[in-house]
mmCIF file of C-alpha atoms and ligand atoms in Angstrom:
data_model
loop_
_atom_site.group_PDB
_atom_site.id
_atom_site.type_symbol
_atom_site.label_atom_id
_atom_site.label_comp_id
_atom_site.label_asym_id
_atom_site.label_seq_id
_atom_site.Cartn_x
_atom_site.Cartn_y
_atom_site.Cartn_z
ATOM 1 C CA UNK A 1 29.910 1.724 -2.192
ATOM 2 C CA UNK A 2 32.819 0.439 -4.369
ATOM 3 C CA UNK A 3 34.698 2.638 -6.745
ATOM 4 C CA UNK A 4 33.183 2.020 -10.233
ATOM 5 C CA UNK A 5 29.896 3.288 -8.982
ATOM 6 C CA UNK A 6 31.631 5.953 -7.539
ATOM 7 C CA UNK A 7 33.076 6.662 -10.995
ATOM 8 C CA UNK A 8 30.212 6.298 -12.762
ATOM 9 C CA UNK A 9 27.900 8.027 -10.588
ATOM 10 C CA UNK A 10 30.031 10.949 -10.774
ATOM 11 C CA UNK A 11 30.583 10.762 -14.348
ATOM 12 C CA UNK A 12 26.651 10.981 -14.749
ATOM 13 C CA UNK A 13 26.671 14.143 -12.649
ATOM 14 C CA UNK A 14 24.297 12.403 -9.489
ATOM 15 C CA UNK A 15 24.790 14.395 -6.623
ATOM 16 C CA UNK A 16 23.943 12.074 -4.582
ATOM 17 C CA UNK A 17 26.539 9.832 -5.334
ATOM 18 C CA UNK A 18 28.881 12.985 -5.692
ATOM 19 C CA UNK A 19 27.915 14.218 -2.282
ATOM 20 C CA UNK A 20 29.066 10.930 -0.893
ATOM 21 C CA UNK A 21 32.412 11.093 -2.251
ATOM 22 C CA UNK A 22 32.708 14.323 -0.998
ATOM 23 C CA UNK A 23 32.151 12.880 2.476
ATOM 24 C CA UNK A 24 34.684 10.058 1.772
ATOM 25 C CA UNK A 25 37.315 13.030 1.052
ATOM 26 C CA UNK A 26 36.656 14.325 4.017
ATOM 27 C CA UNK A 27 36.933 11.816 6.526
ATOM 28 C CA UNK A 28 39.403 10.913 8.951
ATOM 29 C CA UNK A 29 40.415 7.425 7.804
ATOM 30 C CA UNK A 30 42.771 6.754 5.908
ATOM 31 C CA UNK A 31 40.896 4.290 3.812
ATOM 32 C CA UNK A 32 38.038 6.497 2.568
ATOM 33 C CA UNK A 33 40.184 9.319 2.037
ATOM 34 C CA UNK A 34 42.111 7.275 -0.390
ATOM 35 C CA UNK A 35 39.409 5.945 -2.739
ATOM 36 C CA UNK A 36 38.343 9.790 -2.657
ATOM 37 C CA UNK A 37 42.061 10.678 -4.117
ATOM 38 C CA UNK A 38 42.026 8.065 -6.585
ATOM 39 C CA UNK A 39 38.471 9.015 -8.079
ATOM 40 C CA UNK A 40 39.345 12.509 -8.303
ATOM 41 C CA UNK A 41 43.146 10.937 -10.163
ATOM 42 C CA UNK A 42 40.412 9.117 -12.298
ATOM 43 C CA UNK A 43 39.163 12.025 -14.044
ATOM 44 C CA UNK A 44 42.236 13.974 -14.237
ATOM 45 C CA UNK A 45 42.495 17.642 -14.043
ATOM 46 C CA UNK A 46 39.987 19.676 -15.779
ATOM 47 C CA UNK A 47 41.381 22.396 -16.485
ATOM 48 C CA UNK A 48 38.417 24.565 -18.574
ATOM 49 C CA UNK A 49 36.957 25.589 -15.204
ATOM 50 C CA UNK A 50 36.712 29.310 -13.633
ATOM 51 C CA UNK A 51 37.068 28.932 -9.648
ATOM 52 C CA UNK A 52 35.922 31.862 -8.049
ATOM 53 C CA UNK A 53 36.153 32.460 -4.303
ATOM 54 C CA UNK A 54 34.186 34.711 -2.169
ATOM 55 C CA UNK A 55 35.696 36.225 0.577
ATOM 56 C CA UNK A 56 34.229 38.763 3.451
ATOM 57 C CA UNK A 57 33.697 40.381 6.841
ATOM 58 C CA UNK A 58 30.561 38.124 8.599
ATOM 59 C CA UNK A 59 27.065 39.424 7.575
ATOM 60 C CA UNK A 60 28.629 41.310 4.439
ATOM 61 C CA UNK A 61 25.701 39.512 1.799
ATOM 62 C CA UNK A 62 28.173 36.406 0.826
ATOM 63 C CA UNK A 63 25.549 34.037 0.377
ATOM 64 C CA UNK A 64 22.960 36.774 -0.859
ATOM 65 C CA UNK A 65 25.709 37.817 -3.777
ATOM 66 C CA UNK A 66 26.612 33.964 -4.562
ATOM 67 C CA UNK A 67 22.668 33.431 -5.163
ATOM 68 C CA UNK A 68 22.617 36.378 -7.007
ATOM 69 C CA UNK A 69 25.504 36.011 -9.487
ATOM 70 C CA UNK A 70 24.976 32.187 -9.767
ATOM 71 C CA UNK A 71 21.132 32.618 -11.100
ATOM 72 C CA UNK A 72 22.472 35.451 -13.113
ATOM 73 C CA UNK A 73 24.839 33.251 -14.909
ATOM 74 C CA UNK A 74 22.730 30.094 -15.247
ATOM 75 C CA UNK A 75 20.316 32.154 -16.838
ATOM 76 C CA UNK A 76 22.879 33.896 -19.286
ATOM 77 C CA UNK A 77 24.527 30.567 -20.257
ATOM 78 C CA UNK A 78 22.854 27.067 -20.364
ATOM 79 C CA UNK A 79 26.495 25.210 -20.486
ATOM 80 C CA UNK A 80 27.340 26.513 -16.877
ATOM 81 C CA UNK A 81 26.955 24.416 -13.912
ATOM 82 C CA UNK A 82 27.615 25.226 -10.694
ATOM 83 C CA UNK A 83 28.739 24.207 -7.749
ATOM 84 C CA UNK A 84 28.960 26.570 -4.097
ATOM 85 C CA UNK A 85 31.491 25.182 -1.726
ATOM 86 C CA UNK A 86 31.312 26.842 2.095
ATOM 87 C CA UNK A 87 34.561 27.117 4.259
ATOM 88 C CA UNK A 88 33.205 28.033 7.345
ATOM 89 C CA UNK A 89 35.473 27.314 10.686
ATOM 90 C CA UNK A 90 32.105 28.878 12.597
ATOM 91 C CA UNK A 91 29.904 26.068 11.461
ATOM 92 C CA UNK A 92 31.233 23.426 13.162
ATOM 93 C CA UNK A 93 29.127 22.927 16.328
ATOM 94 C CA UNK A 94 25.311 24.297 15.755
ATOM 95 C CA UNK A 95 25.158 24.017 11.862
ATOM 96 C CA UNK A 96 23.492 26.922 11.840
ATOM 97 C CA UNK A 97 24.812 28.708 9.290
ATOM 98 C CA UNK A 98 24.552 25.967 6.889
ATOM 99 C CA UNK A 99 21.101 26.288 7.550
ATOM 100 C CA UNK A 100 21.296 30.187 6.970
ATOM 101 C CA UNK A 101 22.717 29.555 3.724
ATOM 102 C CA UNK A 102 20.119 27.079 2.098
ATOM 103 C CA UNK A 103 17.748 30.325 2.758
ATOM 104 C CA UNK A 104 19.857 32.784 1.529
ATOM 105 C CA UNK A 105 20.963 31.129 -1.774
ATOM 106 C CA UNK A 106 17.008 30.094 -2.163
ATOM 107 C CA UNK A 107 17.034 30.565 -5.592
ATOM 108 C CA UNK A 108 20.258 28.642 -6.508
ATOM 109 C CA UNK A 109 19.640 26.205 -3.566
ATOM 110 C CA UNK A 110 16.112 25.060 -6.260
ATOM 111 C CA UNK A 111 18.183 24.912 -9.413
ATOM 112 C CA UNK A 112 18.896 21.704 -11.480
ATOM 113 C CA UNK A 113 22.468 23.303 -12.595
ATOM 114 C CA UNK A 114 23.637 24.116 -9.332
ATOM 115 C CA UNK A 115 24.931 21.866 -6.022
ATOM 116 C CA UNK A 116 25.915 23.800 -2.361
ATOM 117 C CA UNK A 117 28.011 22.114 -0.327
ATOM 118 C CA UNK A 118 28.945 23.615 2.944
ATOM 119 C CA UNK A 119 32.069 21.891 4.318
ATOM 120 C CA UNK A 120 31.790 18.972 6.824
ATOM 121 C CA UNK A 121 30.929 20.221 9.900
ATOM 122 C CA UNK A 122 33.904 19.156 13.463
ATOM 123 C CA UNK A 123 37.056 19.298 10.844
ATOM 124 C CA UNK A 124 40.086 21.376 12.129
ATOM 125 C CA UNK A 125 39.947 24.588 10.612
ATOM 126 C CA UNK A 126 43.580 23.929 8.960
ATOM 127 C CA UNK A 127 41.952 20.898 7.128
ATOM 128 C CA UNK A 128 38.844 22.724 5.684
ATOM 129 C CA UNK A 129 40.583 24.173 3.180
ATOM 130 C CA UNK A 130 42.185 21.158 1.916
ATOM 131 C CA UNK A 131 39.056 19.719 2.029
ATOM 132 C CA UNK A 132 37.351 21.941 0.533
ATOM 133 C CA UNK A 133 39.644 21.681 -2.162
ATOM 134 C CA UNK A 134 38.809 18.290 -2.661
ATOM 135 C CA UNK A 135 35.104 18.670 -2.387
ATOM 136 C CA UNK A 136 36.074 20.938 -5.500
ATOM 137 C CA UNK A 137 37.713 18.390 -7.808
ATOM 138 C CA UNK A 138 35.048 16.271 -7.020
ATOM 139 C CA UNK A 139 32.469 18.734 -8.194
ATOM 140 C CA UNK A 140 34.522 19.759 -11.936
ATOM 141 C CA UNK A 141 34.757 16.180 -12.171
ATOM 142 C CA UNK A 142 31.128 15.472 -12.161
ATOM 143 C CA UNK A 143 31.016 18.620 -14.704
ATOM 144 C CA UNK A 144 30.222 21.604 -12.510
ATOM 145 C CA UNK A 145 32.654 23.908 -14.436
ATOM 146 C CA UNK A 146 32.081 27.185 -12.343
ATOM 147 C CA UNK A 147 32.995 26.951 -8.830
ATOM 148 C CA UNK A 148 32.044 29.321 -6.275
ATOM 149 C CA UNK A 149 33.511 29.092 -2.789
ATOM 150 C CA UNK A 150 32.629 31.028 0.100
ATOM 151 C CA UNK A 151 34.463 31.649 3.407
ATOM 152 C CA UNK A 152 34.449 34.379 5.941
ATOM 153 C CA UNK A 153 37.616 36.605 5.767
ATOM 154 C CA UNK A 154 38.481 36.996 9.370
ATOM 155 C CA UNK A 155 41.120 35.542 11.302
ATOM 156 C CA UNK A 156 43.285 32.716 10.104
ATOM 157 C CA UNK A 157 43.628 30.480 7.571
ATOM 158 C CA UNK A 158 41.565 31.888 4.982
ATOM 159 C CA UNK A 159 44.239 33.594 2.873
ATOM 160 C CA UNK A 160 44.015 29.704 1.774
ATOM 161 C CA UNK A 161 41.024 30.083 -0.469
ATOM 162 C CA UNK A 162 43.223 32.378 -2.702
ATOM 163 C CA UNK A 163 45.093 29.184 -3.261
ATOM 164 C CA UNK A 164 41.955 27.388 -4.523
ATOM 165 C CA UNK A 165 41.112 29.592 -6.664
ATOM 166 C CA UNK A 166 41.957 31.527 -9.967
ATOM 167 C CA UNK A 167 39.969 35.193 -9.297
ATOM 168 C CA UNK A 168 39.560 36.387 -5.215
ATOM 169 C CA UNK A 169 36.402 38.177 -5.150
ATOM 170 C CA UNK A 170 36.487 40.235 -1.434
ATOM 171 C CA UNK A 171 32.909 41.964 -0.194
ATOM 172 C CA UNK A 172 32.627 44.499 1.741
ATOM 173 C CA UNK A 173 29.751 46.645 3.042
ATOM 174 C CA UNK A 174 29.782 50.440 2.506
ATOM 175 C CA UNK A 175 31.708 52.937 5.332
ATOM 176 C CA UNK A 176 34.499 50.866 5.350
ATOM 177 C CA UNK A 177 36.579 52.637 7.685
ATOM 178 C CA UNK A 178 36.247 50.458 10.707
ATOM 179 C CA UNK A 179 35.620 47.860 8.603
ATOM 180 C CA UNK A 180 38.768 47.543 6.899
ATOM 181 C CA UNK A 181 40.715 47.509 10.193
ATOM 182 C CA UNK A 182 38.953 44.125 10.412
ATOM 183 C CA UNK A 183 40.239 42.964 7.474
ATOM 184 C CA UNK A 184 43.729 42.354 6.854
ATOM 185 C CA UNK A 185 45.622 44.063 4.601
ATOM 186 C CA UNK A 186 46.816 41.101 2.851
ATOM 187 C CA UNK A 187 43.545 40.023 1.856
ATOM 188 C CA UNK A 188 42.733 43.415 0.230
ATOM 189 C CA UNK A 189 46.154 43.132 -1.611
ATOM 190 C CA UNK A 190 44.602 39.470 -2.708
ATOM 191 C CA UNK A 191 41.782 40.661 -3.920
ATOM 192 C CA UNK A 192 40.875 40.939 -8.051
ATOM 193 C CA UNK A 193 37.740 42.548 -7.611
ATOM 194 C CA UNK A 194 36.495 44.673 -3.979
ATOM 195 C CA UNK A 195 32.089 44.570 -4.134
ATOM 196 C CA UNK A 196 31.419 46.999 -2.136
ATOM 197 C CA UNK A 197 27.785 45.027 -1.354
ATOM 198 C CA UNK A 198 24.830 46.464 0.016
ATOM 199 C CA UNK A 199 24.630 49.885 -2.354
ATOM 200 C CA UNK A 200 20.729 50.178 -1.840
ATOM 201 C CA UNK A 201 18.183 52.501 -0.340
ATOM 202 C CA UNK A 202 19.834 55.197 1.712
ATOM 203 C CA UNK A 203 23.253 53.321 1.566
ATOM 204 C CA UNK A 204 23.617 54.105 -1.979
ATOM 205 C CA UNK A 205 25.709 57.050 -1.820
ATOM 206 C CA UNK A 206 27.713 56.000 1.214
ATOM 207 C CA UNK A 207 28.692 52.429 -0.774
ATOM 208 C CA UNK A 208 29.831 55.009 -4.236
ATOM 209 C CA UNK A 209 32.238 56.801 -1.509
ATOM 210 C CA UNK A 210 33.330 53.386 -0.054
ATOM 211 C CA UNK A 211 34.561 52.255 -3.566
ATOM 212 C CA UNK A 212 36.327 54.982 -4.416
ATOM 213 C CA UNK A 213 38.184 54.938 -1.111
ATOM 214 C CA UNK A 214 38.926 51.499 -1.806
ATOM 215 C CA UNK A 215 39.343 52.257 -5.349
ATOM 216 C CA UNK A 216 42.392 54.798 -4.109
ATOM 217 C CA UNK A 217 43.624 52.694 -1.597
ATOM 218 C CA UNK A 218 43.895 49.904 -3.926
ATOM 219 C CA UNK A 219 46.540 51.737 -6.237
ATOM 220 C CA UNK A 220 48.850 52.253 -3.308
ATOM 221 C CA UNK A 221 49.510 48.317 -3.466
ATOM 222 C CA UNK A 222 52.577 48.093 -5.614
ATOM 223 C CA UNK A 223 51.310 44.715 -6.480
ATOM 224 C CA UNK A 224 48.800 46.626 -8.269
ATOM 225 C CA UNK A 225 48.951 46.284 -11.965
ATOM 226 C CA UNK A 226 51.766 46.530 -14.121
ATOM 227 C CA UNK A 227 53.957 43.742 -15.924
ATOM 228 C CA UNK A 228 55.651 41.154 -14.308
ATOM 229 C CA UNK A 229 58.219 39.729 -16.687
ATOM 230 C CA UNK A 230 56.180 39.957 -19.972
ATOM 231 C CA UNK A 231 52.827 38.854 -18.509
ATOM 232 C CA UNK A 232 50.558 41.681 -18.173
ATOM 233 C CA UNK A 233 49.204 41.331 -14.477
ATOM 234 C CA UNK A 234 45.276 42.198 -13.991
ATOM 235 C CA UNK A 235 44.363 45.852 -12.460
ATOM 236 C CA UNK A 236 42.237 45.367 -9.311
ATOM 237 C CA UNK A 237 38.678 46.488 -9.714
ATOM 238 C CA UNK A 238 36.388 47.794 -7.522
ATOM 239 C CA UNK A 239 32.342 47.990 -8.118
ATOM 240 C CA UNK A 240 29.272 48.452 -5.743
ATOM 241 C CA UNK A 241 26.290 45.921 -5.949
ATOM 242 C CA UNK A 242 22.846 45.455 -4.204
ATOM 243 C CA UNK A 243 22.729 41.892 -3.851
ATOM 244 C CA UNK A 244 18.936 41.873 -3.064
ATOM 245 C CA UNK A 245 17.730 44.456 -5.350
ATOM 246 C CA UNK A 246 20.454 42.882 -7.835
ATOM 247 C CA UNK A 247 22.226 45.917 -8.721
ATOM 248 C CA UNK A 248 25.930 45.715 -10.485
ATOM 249 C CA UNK A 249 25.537 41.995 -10.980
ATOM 250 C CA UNK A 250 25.942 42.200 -14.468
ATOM 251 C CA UNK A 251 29.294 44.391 -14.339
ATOM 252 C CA UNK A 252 30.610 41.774 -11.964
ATOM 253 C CA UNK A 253 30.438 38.991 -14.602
ATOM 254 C CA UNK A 254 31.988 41.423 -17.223
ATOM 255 C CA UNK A 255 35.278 42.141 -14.933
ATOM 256 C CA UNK A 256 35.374 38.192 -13.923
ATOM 257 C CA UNK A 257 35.049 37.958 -18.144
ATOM 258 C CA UNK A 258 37.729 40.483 -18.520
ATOM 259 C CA UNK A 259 40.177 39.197 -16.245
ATOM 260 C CA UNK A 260 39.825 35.136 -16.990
ATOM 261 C CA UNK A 261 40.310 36.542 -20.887
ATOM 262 C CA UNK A 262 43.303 38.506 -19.940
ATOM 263 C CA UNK A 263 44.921 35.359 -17.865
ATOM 264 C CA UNK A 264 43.822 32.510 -20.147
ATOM 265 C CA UNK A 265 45.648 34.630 -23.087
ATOM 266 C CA UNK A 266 48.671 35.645 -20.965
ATOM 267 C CA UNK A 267 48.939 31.812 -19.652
ATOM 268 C CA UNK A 268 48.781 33.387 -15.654
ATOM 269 C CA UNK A 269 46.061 31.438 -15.228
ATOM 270 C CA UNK A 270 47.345 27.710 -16.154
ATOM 271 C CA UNK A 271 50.768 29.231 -14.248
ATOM 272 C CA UNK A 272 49.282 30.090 -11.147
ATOM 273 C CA UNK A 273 47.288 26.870 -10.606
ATOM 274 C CA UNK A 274 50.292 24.970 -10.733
ATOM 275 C CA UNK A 275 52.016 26.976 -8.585
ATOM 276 C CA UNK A 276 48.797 26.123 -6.051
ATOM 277 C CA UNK A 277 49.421 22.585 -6.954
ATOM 278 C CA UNK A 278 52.940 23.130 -5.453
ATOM 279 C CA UNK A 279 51.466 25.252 -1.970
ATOM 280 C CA UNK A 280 48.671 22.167 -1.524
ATOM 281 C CA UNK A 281 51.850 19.596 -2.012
ATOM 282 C CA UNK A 282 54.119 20.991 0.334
ATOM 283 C CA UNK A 283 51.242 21.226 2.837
ATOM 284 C CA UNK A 284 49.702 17.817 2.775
ATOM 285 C CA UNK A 285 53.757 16.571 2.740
ATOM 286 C CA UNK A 286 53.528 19.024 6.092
ATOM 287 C CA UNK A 287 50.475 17.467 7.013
ATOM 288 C CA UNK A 288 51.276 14.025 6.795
ATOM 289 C CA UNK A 289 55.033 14.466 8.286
ATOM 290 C CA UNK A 290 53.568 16.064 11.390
ATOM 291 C CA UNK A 291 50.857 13.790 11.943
ATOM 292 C CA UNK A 292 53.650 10.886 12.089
ATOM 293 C CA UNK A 293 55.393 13.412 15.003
ATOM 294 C CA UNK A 294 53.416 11.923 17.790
ATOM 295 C CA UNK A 295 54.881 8.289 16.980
ATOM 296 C CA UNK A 296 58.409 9.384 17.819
ATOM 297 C CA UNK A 297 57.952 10.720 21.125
ATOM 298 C CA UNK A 298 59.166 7.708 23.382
ATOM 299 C CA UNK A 299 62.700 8.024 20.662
ATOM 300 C CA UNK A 300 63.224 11.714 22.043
ATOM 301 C CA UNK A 301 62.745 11.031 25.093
ATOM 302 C CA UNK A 302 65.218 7.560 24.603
ATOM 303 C CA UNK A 303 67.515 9.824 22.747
ATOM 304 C CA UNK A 304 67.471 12.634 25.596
ATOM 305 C CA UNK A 305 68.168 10.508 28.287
ATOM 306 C CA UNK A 306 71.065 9.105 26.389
ATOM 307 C CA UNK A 307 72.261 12.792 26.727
ATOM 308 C CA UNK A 308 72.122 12.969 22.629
ATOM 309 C CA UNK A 309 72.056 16.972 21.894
ATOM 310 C CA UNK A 310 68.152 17.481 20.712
ATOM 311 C CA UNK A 311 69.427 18.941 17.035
ATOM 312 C CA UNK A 312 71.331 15.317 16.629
ATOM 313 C CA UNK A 313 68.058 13.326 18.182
ATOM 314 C CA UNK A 314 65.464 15.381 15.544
ATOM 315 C CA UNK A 315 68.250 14.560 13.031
ATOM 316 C CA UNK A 316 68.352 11.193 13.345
ATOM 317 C CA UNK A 317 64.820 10.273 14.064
ATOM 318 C CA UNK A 318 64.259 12.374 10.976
ATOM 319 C CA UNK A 319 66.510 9.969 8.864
ATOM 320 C CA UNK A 320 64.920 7.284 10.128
ATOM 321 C CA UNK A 321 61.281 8.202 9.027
ATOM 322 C CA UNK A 322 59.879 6.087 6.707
HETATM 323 N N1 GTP B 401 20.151 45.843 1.983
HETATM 324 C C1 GTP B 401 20.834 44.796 1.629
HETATM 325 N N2 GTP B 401 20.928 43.713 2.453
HETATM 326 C C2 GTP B 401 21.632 42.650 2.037
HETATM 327 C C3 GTP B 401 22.276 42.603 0.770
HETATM 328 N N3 GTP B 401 22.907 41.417 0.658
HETATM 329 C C4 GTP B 401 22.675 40.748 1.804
HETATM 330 N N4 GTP B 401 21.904 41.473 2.633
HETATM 331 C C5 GTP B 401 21.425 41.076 3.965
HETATM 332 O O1 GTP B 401 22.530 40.939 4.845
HETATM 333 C C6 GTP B 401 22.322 39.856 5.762
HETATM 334 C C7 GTP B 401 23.485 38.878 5.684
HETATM 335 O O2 GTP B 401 23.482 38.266 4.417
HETATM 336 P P1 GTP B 401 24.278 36.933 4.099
HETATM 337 O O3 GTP B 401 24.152 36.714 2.645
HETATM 338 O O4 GTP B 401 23.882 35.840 4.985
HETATM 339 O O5 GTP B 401 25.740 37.388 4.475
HETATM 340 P P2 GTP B 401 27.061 36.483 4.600
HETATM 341 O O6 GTP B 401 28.191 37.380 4.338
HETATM 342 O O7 GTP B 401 26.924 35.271 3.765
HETATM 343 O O8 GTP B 401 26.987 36.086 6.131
HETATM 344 P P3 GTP B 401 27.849 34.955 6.894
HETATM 345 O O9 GTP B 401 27.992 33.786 5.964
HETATM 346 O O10 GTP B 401 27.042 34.652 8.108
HETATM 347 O O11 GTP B 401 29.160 35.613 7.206
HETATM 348 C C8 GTP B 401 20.980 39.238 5.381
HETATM 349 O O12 GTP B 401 19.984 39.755 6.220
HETATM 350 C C9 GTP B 401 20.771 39.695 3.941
HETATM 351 O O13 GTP B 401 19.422 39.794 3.581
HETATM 352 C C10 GTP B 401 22.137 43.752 -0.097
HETATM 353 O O14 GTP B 401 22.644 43.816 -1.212
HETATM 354 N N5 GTP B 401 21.408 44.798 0.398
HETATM 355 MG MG1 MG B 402 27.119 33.203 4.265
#
């Protein structure tokens, strides 16, 4: 498919046509990944969007609470489209959970203002979330202007979502005690808003406790709050929700309201997406530099033998980069 149609496929807001760029950014030549970057430098930035990623222990009710707050704002406001991007390292050989999530965001999964896109299955787990932040552009240029992206917080390489996105949204399931050893304590420190998920039936009163644990332990953070220069920085919140009996989905749109208010006035929010701009830079110029590493290795081992001091060899191959 050449670019135009591309273009103008995207432009018209076809998902089929945006799916397939989507694909194109993610592939592993060099050729399709291009024309992806050059539709996306079409478009431009579009900079009225709210990206919102969704962050948690497996099993907490991700997918549950992204079906839930998406219909809930689809319904409240007919300009929002929306688009659900998975990062999900765990997906990569059975597909399963992409699977999983088509049931559990049913609802959103059937609606003509929303497209869920889990990311491309076999990609290293460094590279999905560059891809996914591609799959991302793609999607605000063919006008979904609410993005919602979903990754499981454990292990590594998921403190990246923060840098896709302008509010970190972390859930959590109620008795948190063990759970929070599970969690790193930079994510909570990331988070904008803690949903303490699953505050139904008999859980009800254990998931109120939860959030006021949280809720304390929150305000220990000295990143918590205050000023930082003259910009007023947003207070963590922390609420409770039943994502199937869609409990406290409402008071999660007002805080997400409250705080892209409070950033779009203070300018935090243009401020910190180009200071993502600057992270995703310096890692693709990482990216590319150590991808070109496995050309040079019959130069080191030239240099070595020449008995050239391995700090002068990475010097000079280094110079000699192109
Ligand atoms: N009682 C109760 N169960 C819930 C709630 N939200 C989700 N669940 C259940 O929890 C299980 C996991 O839900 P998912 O939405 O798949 O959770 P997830 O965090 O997306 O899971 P992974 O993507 O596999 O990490 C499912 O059986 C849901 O029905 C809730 O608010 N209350
Ligand atoms: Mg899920």
């Amino acid at each position: 498919m050449i670019k135009e149609e591309l273009i103008q496929g995207i432009a018209a807001g076809d998902r089929r046509i945006l799916s397939k760029a989507i694909t194109l950014a993610e592939s592993t030549i060099e050729q399709k990944r291009n024309l992806a970057l050059e539709i996306i430098t079409h478009f431009g930035p579009q900079d009225n969007t709210l990206r919102i990623g969704i962050t948690g222990t497996p099993g907490a009710g991700k997918s549950t609470f992204i079906d839930a707050i998406g219909i809930n704002l689809l319904q409240q406001d007919t300009n929002r489209k929306i688009a659900v991007l998975s990062v999900d390292p765990s997906s990569g050989i059975t597909q399963g959970s992409i699977l999983g999530d088509k049931t559990r965001m049913n609802k959103l999964s059937a609606h003509n203002r929303a497209y869920i896109r889990p990311t491309a299955a076999g990609t290293q787990l460094g590279g999905l979330a560059k891809n996914t932040r591609l799959a991302m552009l793609l999607c605000e240029a063919a006008g979904y202007n609410t993005i919602l992206i979903e990754s499981v917080g454990v292990g590594q390489g998921e403190t990246e979502v923060a840098q896709l996105t302008d509010f970190f949204t972390l859930v959590l399931n109620p008795g948190g005690g063990d759970e929070l050893q599970g969690i790193k304590r930079g994510i909570m420190e990331m988070a904008d808003i803690i949903v303490i998920n699953k505050a139904d039936g008999d859980a009800e009163k254990q998931a109120k406790l939860t959030a006021k644990e949280y809720s304390m332990a929150l305000h220990l953070f000295p990143s918590a709050g205050g000023f930082e220069g003259d910009i007023q920085k947003w207070i963590p919140k922390v609420i409770t929700t039943s994502a199937t009996e869609n409990k406290g989905i409402d008071v999660y749109w007002e805080k997400v309201g409250e705080f892209d208010k409070l950033t779009v006035a203070n300018l935090s929010k243009a401020k910190n997406r180009q200071i993502q701009k600057y992270y995703w830079a310096r890692k693709s110029l990482q990216d590319l530099l150590f991808a070109k590493l496995g050309n040079y290795e019959a130069e080191i081992a030239k240099d070595l033998a020449e008995g050239k001091l391995p700090e002068v060899a990475a010097r000079d191959i280094l110079r000699n980069i192109e």
